[in-house]
Tab-separated table of C-alpha atoms in Angstrom:
chain	number	residue	atom	x	y	z
A	4	MET	CA	-19.188	-4.681	-0.133
A	5	TRP	CA	-19.623	-7.971	2.129
A	6	HIS	CA	-17.821	-11.019	2.452
A	7	ALA	CA	-18.981	-14.278	3.917
A	8	ALA	CA	-17.434	-15.589	7.237
A	9	LEU	CA	-17.427	-19.330	7.317
A	10	ALA	CA	-16.535	-21.238	10.798
A	11	VAL	CA	-15.714	-24.761	11.226
A	12	VAL	CA	-17.800	-25.868	14.451
A	13	SER	CA	-15.596	-29.138	14.736
A	14	ALA	CA	-12.062	-30.352	14.347
A	15	THR	CA	-13.816	-33.546	12.643
A	16	GLY	CA	-15.704	-31.424	10.436
A	17	ALA	CA	-18.902	-32.524	11.533
A	18	GLY	CA	-20.874	-29.508	11.221
A	19	LEU	CA	-20.262	-25.693	9.846
A	20	ALA	CA	-21.570	-22.692	11.327
A	21	ALA	CA	-23.984	-20.656	9.161
A	22	CYS	CA	-22.465	-17.844	6.908
A	23	ALA	CA	-22.637	-14.350	8.216
A	24	PRO	CA	-21.863	-11.173	6.640
A	25	VAL	CA	-19.034	-9.305	7.652
A	26	PRO	CA	-17.824	-5.865	6.325
A	27	ALA	CA	-14.947	-6.062	3.894
A	28	THR	CA	-13.360	-3.516	6.268
A	29	SER	CA	-13.281	-5.399	9.348
A	30	SER	CA	-10.411	-6.895	10.342
A	31	ALA	CA	-11.965	-10.519	9.922
A	32	ALA	CA	-12.539	-10.097	6.261
A	33	ALA	CA	-9.709	-7.980	5.446
A	34	SER	CA	-7.403	-10.228	7.059
A	35	ALA	CA	-8.577	-13.188	4.897
A	36	PHE	CA	-7.662	-11.077	1.394
A	37	ALA	CA	-5.020	-8.705	2.533
A	38	ALA	CA	-1.446	-8.875	1.549
A	39	VAL	CA	1.606	-6.769	1.513
A	40	GLU	CA	4.645	-6.986	-0.799
A	41	THR	CA	7.710	-5.303	-1.774
A	42	LEU	CA	8.907	-4.805	-5.223
A	43	PRO	CA	12.373	-3.634	-6.313
A	44	ALA	CA	13.233	-0.238	-7.492
A	45	GLY	CA	13.694	-1.345	-10.948
A	46	GLU	CA	10.494	-2.676	-11.545
A	47	LEU	CA	8.780	0.446	-9.849
A	48	ALA	CA	10.938	2.473	-12.330
A	49	ALA	CA	9.512	0.542	-15.438
A	50	LEU	CA	6.110	0.604	-14.179
A	51	MET	CA	6.299	4.554	-13.605
A	52	ALA	CA	7.729	4.726	-17.027
A	53	ALA	CA	4.745	3.071	-18.500
A	54	GLY	CA	2.317	4.987	-16.657
A	55	ASP	CA	1.043	2.405	-14.455
A	56	VAL	CA	1.392	3.241	-10.960
A	57	VAL	CA	-0.007	6.064	-8.721
A	58	VAL	CA	3.018	6.536	-6.259
A	59	ILE	CA	2.648	7.501	-2.541
A	60	ASP	CA	5.463	8.860	-0.433
A	61	VAL	CA	4.311	8.215	3.337
A	62	ARG	CA	7.465	10.322	4.666
A	63	THR	CA	7.229	13.665	6.402
A	64	PRO	CA	6.282	16.682	4.021
A	65	ALA	CA	9.941	18.058	5.125
A	66	GLU	CA	11.377	14.839	3.612
A	67	PHE	CA	9.050	14.637	0.588
A	68	ALA	CA	10.238	18.322	-0.371
A	69	GLU	CA	13.546	17.511	0.053
A	70	SER	CA	14.161	14.333	-2.336
A	71	ARG	CA	11.023	12.412	-3.784
A	72	LEU	CA	10.211	9.810	-6.773
A	73	PRO	CA	8.999	11.834	-9.817
A	74	GLY	CA	4.971	12.361	-9.750
A	75	ALA	CA	4.736	11.132	-5.961
A	76	LEU	CA	2.142	12.137	-3.796
A	77	ASN	CA	2.453	12.556	-0.464
A	78	ALA	CA	0.534	11.023	2.478
A	79	PRO	CA	2.470	10.985	5.724
A	80	LEU	CA	2.286	7.934	7.994
A	81	GLY	CA	1.617	10.229	10.821
A	82	THR	CA	-1.784	11.150	9.442
A	83	PHE	CA	-2.249	8.349	7.175
A	84	ASP	CA	-5.737	7.525	6.556
A	85	PRO	CA	-6.222	4.780	3.602
A	86	ALA	CA	-9.734	5.754	2.844
A	87	SER	CA	-8.042	9.304	1.459
A	88	ILE	CA	-5.255	7.157	-0.855
A	89	PRO	CA	-6.451	7.730	-4.606
A	90	ILE	CA	-7.163	3.967	-5.829
A	91	GLU	CA	-7.748	3.925	-9.600
A	92	ALA	CA	-8.809	0.705	-11.536
A	93	GLU	CA	-6.214	1.033	-14.180
A	94	ARG	CA	-2.941	1.983	-12.268
A	95	GLU	CA	-1.850	0.083	-9.016
A	96	THR	CA	-0.738	2.125	-6.055
A	97	ILE	CA	2.848	1.902	-4.694
A	98	LEU	CA	3.876	3.018	-1.702
A	99	TYR	CA	7.692	3.909	-0.534
A	100	CYS	CA	8.898	5.678	2.338
A	101	GLY	CA	12.781	6.145	3.323
A	102	SER	CA	13.621	2.583	4.046
A	103	SER	CA	10.380	0.508	3.669
A	104	ARG	CA	9.493	0.431	7.354
A	105	ARG	CA	6.781	3.080	7.189
A	106	SER	CA	5.642	2.262	4.012
A	107	GLY	CA	5.165	-1.276	5.444
A	108	ILE	CA	2.874	-0.107	8.038
A	109	ALA	CA	1.095	2.115	5.632
A	110	ALA	CA	0.840	-0.603	3.134
A	111	THR	CA	-0.743	-3.050	5.815
A	112	ALA	CA	-3.141	-0.570	6.930
A	113	LEU	CA	-4.156	0.167	3.033
A	114	SER	CA	-4.355	-3.333	2.474
A	115	GLU	CA	-6.671	-4.157	5.381
A	116	TYR	CA	-8.620	-1.266	4.124
A	117	LEU	CA	-9.072	-2.491	0.347
A	118	GLY	CA	-9.087	-6.131	1.378
A	119	THR	CA	-6.454	-6.778	-1.248
A	120	THR	CA	-2.442	-6.854	-1.869
A	121	VAL	CA	-0.914	-3.406	-1.900
A	122	ARG	CA	3.089	-3.246	-2.754
A	123	HIS	CA	5.692	-1.006	-1.430
A	124	LEU	CA	9.234	-0.076	-2.298
A	125	GLU	CA	11.544	-2.460	-1.324
A	126	GLY	CA	14.292	-0.505	0.853
A	127	GLY	CA	12.430	2.861	0.383
A	128	ILE	CA	13.980	5.830	-1.544
A	129	GLN	CA	17.523	4.624	-0.248
A	130	ALA	CA	17.354	1.836	-2.508
A	131	TRP	CA	15.647	3.785	-5.333
A	132	ASN	CA	18.912	6.206	-5.060
A	133	ASP	CA	21.312	3.441	-4.618
A	134	ALA	CA	19.931	2.339	-8.083
A	135	GLY	CA	20.571	5.565	-9.602
A	136	LEU	CA	17.291	6.402	-10.304
A	137	GLU	CA	16.177	9.819	-10.576
A	138	THR	CA	14.639	11.945	-7.679
A	139	ILE	CA	13.216	15.766	-7.811
A	140	SER	CA	13.338	17.905	-4.439
A	141	GLY	CA	11.503	21.373	-3.836
A	142	THR	CA	7.933	21.934	-2.381
A	143	PRO	CA	5.320	20.709	-4.901
A	144	ALA	CA	3.200	23.631	-6.667
A	145	GLN	CA	-0.399	23.250	-4.981
């Protein structure tokens, strides 16, 4: 997918440069469309209950096994590849981590890759636990 890049030639608006194709995954095109937002635990819980989201945990496999959101998939930040994240037309992909620092980094990378807004859990699993919401533990079946 290609997006056109348009540049103003002069401050007076006297002329415009010709449009040139820029790959959607380039930083120039992606930054024009990319954004990262947070959502609170209660909103994520409602989306999960409705089956409207794919939840991605970007913590380490050990943290993931210790405690995670039900149905979450693990894509650790240390090896995070935006191209490997499942994107579905019908469901939004939401990221989370322990506190929202790592998920913010991953959300930025995914947003730039997709050229669209990506949301992550505000406060991470810590906020989820503080809200008294369910977590599960153990190594998931392969």
